[in-house]
PDB file of C-alpha atoms in Angstrom:
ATOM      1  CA  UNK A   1      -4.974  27.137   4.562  1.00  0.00           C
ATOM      2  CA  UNK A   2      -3.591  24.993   1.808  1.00  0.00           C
ATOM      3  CA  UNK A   3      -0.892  23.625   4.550  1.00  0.00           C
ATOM      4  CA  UNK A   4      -3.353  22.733   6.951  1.00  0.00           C
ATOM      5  CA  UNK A   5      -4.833  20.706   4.339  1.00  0.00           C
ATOM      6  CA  UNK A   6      -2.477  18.592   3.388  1.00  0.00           C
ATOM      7  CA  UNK A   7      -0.939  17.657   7.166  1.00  0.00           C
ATOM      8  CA  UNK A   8      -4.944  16.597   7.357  1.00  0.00           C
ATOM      9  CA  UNK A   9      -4.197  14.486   4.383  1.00  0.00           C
ATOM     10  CA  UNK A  10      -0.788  12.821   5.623  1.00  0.00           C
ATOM     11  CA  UNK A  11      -2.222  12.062   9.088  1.00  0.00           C
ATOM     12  CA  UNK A  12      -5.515  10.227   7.398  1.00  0.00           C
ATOM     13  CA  UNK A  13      -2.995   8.964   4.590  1.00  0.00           C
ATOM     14  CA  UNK A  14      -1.127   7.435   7.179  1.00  0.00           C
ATOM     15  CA  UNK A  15      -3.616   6.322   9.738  1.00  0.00           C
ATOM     16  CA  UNK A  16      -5.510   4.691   6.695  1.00  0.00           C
ATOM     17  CA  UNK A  17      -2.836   3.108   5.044  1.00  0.00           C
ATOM     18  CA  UNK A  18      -0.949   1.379   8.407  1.00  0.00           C
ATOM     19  CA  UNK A  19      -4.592   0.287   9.804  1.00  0.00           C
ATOM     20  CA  UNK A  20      -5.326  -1.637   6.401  1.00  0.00           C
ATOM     21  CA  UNK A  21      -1.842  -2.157   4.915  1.00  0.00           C
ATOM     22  CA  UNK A  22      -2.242   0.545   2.116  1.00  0.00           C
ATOM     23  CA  UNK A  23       0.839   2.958   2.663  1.00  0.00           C
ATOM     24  CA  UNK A  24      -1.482   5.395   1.734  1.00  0.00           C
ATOM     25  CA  UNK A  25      -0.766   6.315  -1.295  1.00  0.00           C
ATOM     26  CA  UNK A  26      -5.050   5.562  -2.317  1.00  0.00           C
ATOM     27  CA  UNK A  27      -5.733   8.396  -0.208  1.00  0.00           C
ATOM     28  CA  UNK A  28      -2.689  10.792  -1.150  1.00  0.00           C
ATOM     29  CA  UNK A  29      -2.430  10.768  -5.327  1.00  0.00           C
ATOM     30  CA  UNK A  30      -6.225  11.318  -5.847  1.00  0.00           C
ATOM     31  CA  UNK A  31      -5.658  14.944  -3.092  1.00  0.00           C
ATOM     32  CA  UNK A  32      -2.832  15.789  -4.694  1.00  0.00           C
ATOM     33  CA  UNK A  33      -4.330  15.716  -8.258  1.00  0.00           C
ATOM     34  CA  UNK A  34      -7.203  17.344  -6.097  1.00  0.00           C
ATOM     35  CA  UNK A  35      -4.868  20.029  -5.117  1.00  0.00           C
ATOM     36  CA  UNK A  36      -4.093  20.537  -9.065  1.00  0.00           C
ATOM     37  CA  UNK A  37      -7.278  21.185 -10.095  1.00  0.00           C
ATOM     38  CA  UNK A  38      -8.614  23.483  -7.105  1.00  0.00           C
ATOM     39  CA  UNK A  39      -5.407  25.629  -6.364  1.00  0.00           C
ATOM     40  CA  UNK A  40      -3.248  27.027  -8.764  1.00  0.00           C
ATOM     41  CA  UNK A  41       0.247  26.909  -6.894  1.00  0.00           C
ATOM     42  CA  UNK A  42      -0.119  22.702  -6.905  1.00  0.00           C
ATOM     43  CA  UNK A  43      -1.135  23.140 -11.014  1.00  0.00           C
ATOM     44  CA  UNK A  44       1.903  21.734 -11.958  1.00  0.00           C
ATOM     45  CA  UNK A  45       1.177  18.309 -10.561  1.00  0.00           C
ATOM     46  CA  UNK A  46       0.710  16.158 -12.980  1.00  0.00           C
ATOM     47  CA  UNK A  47      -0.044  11.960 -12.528  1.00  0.00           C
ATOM     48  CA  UNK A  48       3.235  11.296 -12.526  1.00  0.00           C
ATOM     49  CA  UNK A  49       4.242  13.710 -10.224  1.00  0.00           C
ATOM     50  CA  UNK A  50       1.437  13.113  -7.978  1.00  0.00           C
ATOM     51  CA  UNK A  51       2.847   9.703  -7.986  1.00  0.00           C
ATOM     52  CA  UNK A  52       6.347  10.386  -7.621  1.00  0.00           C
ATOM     53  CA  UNK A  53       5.619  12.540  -4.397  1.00  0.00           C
ATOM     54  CA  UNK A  54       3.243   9.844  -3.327  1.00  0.00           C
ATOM     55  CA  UNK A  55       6.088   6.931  -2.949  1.00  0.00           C
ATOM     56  CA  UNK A  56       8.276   9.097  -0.930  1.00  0.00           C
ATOM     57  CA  UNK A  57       5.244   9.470   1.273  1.00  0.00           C
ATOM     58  CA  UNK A  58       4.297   5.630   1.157  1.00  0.00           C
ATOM     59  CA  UNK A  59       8.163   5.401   2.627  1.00  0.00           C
ATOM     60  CA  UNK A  60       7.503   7.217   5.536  1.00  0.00           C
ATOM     61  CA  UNK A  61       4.297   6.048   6.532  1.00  0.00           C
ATOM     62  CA  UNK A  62       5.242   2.482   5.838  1.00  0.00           C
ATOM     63  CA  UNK A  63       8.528   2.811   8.019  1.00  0.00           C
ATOM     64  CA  UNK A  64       6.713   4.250  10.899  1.00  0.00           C
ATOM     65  CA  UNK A  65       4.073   1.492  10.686  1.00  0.00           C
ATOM     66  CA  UNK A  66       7.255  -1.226  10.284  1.00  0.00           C
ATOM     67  CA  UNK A  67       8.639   0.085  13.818  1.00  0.00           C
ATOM     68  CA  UNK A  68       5.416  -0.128  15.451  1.00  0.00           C
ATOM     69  CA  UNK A  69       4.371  -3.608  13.840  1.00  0.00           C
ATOM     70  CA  UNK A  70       8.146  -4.734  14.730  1.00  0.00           C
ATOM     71  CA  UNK A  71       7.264  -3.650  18.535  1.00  0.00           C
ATOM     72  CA  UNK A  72       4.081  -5.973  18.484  1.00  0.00           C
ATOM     73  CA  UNK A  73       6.200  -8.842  16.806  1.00  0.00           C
ATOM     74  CA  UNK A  74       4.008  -9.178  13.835  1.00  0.00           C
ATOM     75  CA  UNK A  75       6.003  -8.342  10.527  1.00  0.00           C
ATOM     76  CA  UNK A  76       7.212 -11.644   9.273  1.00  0.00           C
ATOM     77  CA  UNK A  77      11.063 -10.708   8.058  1.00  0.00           C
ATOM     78  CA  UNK A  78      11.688 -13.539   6.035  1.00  0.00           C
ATOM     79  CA  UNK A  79       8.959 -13.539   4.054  1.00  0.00           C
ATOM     80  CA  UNK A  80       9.028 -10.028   3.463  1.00  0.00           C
ATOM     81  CA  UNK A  81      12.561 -10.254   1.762  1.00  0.00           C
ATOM     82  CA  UNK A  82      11.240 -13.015  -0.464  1.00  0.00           C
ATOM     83  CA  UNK A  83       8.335 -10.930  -1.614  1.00  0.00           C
ATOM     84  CA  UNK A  84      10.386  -7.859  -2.023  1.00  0.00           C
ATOM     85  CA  UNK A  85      12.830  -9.509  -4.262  1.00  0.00           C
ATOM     86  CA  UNK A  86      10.696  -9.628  -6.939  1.00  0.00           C
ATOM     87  CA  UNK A  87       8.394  -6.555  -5.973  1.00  0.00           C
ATOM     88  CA  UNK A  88      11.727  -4.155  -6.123  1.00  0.00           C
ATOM     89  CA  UNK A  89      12.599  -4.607  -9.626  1.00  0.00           C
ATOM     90  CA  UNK A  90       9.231  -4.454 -10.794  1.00  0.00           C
ATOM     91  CA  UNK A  91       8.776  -0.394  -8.791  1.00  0.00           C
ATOM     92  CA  UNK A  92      11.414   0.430 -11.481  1.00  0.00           C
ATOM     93  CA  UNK A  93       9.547  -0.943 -14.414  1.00  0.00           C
ATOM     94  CA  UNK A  94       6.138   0.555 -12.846  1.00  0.00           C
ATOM     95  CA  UNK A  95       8.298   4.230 -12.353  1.00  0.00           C
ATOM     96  CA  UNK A  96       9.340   4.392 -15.926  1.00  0.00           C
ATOM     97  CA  UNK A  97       5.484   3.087 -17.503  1.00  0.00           C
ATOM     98  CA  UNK A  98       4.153   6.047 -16.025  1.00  0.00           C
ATOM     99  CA  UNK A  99       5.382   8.746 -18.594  1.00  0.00           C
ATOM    100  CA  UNK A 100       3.314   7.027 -21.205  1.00  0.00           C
ATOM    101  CA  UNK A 101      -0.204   7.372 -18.767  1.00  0.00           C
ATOM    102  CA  UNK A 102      -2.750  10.694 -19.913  1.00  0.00           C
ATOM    103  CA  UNK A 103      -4.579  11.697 -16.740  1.00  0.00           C
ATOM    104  CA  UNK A 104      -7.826  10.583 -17.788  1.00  0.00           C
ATOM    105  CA  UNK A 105      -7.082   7.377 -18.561  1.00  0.00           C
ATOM    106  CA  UNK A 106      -4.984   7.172 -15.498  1.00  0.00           C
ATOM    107  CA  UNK A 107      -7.576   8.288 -13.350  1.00  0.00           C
ATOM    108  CA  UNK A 108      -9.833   5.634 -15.116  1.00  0.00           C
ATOM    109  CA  UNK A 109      -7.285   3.004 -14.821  1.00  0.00           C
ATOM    110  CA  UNK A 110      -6.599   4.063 -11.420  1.00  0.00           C
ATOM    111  CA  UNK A 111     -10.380   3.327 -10.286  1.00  0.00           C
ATOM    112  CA  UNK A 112     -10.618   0.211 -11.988  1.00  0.00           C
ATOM    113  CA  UNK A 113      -7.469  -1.531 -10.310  1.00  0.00           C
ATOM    114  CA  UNK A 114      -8.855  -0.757  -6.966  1.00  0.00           C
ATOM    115  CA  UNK A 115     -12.685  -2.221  -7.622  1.00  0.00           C
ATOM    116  CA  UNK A 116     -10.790  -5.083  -8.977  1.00  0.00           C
ATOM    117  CA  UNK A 117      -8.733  -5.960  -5.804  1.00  0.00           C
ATOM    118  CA  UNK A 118     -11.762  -5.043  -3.556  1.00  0.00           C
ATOM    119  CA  UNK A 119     -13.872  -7.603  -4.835  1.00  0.00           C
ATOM    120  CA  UNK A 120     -10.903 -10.251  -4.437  1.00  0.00           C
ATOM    121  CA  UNK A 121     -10.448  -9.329  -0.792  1.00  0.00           C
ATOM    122  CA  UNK A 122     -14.351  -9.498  -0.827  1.00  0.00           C
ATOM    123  CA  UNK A 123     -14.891 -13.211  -2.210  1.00  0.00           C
ATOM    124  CA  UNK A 124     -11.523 -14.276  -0.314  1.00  0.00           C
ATOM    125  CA  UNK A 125     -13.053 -16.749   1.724  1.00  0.00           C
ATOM    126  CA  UNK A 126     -14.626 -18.807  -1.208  1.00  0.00           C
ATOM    127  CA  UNK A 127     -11.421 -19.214  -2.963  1.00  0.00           C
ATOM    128  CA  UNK A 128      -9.350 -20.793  -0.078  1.00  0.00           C
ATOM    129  CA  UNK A 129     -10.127 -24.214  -1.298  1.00  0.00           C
ATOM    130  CA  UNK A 130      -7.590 -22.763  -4.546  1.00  0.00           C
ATOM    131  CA  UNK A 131      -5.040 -21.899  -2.776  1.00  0.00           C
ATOM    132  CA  UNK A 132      -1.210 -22.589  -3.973  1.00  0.00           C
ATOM    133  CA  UNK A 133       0.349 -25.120  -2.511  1.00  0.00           C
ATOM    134  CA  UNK A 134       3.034 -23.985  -0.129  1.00  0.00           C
ATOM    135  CA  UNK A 135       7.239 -24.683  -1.384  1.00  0.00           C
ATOM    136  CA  UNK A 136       8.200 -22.855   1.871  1.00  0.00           C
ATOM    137  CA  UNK A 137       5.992 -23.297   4.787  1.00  0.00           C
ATOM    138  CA  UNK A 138       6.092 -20.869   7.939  1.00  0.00           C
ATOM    139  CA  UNK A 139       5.244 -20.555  11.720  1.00  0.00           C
ATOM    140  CA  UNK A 140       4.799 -17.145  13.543  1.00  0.00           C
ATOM    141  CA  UNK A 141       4.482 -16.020  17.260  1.00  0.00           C
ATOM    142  CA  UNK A 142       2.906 -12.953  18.208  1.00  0.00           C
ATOM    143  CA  UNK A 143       3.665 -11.214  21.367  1.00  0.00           C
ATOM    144  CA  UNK A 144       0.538 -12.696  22.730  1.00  0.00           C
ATOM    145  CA  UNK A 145       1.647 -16.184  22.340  1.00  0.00           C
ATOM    146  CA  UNK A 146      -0.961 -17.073  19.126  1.00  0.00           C
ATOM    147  CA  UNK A 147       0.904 -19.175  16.776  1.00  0.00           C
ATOM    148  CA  UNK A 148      -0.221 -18.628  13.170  1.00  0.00           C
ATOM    149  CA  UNK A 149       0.914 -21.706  10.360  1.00  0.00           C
ATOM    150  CA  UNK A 150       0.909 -20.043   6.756  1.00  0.00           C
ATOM    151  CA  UNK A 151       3.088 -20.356   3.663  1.00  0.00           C
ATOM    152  CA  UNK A 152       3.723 -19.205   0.304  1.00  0.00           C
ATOM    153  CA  UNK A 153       4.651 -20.928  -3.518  1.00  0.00           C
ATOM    154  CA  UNK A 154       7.872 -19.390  -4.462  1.00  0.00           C
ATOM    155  CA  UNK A 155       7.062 -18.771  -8.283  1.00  0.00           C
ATOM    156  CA  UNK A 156       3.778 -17.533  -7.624  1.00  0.00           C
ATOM    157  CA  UNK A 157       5.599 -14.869  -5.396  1.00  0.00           C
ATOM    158  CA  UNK A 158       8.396 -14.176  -7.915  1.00  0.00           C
ATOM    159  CA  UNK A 159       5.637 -14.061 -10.499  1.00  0.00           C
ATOM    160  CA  UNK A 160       2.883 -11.711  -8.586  1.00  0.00           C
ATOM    161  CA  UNK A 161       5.632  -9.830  -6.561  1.00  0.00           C
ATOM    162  CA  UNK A 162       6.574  -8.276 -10.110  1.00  0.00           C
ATOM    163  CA  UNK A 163       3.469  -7.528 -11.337  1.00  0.00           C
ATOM    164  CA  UNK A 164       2.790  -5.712  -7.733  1.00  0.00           C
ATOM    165  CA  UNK A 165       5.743  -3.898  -7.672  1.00  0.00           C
ATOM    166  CA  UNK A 166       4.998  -2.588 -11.367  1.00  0.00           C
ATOM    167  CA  UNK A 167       1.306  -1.779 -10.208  1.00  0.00           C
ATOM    168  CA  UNK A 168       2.395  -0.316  -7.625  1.00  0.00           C
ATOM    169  CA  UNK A 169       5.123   2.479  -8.601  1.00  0.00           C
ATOM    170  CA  UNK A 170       2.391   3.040 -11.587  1.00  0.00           C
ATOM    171  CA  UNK A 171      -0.090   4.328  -9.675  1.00  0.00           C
ATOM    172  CA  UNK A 172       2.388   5.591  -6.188  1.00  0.00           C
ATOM    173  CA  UNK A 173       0.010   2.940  -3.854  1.00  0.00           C
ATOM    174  CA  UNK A 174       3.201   1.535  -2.639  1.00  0.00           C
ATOM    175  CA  UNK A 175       1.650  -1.807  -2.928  1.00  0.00           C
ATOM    176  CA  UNK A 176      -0.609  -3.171  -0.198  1.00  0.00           C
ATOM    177  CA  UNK A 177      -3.713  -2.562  -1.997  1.00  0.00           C
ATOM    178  CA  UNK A 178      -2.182  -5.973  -3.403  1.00  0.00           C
ATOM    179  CA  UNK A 179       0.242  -7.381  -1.410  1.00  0.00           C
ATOM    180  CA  UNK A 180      -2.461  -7.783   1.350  1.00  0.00           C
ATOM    181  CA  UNK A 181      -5.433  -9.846  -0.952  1.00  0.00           C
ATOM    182  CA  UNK A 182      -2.076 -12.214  -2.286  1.00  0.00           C
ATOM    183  CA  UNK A 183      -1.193 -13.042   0.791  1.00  0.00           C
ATOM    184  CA  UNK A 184      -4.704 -13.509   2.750  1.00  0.00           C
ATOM    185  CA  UNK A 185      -6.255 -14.935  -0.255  1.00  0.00           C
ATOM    186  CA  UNK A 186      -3.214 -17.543  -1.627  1.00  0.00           C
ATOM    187  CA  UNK A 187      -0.605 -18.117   0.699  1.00  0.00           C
ATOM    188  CA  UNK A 188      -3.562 -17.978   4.226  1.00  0.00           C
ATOM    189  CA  UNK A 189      -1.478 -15.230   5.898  1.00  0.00           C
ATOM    190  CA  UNK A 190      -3.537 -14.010   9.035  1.00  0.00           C
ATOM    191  CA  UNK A 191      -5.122 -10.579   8.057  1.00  0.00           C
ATOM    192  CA  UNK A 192      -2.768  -9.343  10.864  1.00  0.00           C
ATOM    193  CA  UNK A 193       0.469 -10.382   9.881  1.00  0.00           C
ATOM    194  CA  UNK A 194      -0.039 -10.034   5.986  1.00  0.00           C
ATOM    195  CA  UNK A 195      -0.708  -6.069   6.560  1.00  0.00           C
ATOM    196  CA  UNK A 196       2.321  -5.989   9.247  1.00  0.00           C
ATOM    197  CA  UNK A 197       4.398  -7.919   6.914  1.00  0.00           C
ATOM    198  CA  UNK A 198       2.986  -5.789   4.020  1.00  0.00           C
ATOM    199  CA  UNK A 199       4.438  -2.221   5.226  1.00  0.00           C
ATOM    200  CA  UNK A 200       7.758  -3.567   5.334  1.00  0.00           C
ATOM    201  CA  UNK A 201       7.639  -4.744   2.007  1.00  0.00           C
ATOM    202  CA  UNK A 202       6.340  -0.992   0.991  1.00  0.00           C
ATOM    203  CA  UNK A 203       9.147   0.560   2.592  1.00  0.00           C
ATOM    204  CA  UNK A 204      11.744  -1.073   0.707  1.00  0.00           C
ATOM    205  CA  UNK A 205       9.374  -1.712  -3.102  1.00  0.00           C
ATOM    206  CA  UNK A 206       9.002   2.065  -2.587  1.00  0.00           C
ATOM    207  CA  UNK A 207      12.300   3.099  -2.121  1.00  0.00           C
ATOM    208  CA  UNK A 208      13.676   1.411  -5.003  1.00  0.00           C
ATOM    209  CA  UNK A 209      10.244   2.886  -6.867  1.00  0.00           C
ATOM    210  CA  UNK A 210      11.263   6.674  -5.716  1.00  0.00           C
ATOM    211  CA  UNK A 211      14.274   6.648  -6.805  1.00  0.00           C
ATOM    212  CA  UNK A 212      13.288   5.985 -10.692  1.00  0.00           C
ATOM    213  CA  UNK A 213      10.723   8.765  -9.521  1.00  0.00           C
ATOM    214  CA  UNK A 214      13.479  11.358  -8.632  1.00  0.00           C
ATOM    215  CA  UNK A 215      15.473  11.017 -11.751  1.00  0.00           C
ATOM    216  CA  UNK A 216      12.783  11.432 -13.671  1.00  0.00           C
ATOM    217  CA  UNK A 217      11.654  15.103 -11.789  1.00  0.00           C
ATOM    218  CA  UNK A 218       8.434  13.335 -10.708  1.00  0.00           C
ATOM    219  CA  UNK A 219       8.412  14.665  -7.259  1.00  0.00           C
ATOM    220  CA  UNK A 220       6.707  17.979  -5.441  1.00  0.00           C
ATOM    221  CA  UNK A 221       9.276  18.313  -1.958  1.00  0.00           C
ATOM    222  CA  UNK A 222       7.229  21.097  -1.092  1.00  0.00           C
ATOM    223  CA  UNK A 223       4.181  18.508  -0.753  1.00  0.00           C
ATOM    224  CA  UNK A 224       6.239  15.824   0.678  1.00  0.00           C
ATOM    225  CA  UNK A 225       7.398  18.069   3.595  1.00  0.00           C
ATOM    226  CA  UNK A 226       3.796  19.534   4.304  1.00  0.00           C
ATOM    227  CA  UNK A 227       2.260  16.096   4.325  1.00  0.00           C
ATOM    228  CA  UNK A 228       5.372  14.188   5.653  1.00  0.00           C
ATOM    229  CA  UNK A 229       4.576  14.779   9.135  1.00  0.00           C
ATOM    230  CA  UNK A 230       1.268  14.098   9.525  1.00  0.00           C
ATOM    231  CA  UNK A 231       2.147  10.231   7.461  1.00  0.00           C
ATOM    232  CA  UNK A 232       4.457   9.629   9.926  1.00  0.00           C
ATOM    233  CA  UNK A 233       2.263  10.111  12.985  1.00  0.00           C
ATOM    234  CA  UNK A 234      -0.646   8.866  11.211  1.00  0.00           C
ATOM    235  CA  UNK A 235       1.584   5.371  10.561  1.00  0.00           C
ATOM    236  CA  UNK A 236       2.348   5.221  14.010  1.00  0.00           C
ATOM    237  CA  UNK A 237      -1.706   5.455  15.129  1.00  0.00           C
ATOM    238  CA  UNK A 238      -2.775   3.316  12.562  1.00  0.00           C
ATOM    239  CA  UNK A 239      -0.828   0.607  13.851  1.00  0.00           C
ATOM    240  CA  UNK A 240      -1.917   1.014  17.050  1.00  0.00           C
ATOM    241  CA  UNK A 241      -5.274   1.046  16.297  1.00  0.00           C
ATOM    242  CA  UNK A 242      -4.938  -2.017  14.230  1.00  0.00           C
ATOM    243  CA  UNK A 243      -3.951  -3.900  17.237  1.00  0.00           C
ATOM    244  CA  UNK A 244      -7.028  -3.608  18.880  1.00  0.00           C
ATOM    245  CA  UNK A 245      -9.396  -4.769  15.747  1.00  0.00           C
ATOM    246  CA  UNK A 246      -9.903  -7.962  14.555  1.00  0.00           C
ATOM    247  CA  UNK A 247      -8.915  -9.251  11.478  1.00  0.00           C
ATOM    248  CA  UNK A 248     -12.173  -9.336  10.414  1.00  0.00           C
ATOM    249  CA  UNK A 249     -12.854  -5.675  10.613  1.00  0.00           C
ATOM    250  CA  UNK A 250      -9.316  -4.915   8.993  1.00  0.00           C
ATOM    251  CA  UNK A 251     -10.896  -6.515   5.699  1.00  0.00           C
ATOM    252  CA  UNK A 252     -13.828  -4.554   5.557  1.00  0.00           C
ATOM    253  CA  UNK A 253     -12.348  -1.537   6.216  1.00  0.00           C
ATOM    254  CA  UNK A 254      -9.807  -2.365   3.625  1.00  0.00           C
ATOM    255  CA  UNK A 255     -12.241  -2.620   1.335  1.00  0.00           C
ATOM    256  CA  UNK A 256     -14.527   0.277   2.100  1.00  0.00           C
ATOM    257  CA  UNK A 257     -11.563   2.505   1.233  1.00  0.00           C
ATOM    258  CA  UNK A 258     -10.546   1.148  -2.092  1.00  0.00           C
ATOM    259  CA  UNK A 259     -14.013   1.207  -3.320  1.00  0.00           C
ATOM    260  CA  UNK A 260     -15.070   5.062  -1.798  1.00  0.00           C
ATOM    261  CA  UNK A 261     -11.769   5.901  -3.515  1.00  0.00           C
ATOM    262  CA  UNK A 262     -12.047   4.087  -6.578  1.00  0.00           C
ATOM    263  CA  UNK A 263     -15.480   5.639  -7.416  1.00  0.00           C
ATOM    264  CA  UNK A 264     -13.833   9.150  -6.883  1.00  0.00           C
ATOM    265  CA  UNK A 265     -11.291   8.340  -9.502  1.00  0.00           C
ATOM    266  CA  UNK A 266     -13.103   6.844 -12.342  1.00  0.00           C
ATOM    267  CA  UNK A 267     -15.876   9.965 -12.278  1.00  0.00           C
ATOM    268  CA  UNK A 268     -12.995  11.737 -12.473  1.00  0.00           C
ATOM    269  CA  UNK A 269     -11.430  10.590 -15.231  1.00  0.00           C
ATOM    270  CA  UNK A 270     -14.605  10.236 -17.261  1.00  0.00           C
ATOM    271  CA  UNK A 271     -15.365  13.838 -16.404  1.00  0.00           C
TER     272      UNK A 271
END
């Protein structure tokens, strides 16, 4: 039964976190800490385990996403690089600060980072007038022929890509949850190519992120080959279901699952 559960898990995981640029590690640590309390062969996972196993995860979901996006033409390489070269070294600092979390007060903490970047993709559109001025400016092409003109401040990415990556191997998100808002909200990436772009930043952030994991024991491979599946498959839907919604409706939905999930965890943690 328990096996069932958590393929159900990876495909939504997956689905979920390549339709809204998540990863889906918001859906996958609060089930597996889920799992911990309700059965008692997943007992042993702990927070940091939960988000040790979670990162692996976030790489295979945000790989299968990256091929699908890369089909449609709508990750934006170069700019991914840039952001990831500051988000990678920060998944090792973010690895390592999560010995020192209890797991109430990382459930709490957990809950509030999510409400937090909910409300910024929520009040997005009155803060384009304070956006960053652009140091590198860039043109994309989709395979339909729209041509999208966006940028980004290279300090403010150095700056923000390290506090993301940290953020991000903390809590095993992989990242999106605030890659995405930086990008719409700063730099004026279209809603489409920010969560495209997004994944393949994931993929590498959590990668360098997983391997801190590993050395420190942080990871359940029983989980991550019962859920593995249904992340990869659920990657590969998500993006094609995100090709057929407007950026508009990528938003909300974005935000509808940080804050459903972000309630969860801080009654948790209080509990």
């Amino acid at each position: 039964m328990e096996w069932i559960l958590l393929i159900l898990i990876g495909l939504l995981a997956g689905t979920i976190g390549s339709l809204v640029g998540l990863g889906g590690g918001v859906i996958i640590v609060p089930a597996l800490l889920f799992f911990a309390a309700l059965f008692p062969e997943y007992s042993h996972i702990t927070p940091q385990v939960a988000v040790g196993t979670s990162l692996i995860l976030v790489i295979i979901t945000a790989l299968s996403s990256t091929i699908s996006y890369t089909r449609q033409k709508r990750v934006d390489f170069p700019s991914a690089w840039a952001f990831f070269l500051a988000s990678g070294p920060g998944a090792i600092v973010g690895a390592y600060l999560t010995n020192f979390f209890a797991p109430g007060s990382f459930f709490i903490a957990f809950g509030v980072i999510m409400i937090v970047n909910a409300l910024i993709t929520q009040f997005r559109d009155r803060l384009k007038s304070n956006t960053v001025k652009w140091d590198v400016k860039r043109e994309f092409t989709d395979h339909e022929g729209n041509i999208y003109r966006y940028g980004y401040h290279r300090p403010t990415v150095w700056i923000g890509g390290f506090l993301i990556g940290i953020l991000s191997s903390l809590f095993g998100i992989g990242g999106g949850s605030f890659m995405v808002p930086m990008m719409v909200v700063l730099f004026q990436f279209p809603p489409h190519v920010a969560i495209a772009t997004s994944m393949f930043i994931m993929f590498l952030s959590s990668i360098v992120g997983s391997i801190t994991h590993f050395i420190q024991g942080n990871i359940d491979w029983i989980a991550v080959l019962l859920i593995a599946p249904g992340a990869w498959f659920g990657g590969q839907l998500g993006a094609w279901i995100s090709a057929r919604i407007s950026g508009k409706w990528l938003m909300i939905g974005f935000r509808i699952v940080i804050l459903l999930v972000a309630v969860r965890m801080i009654i948790q943690g209080l509990a």
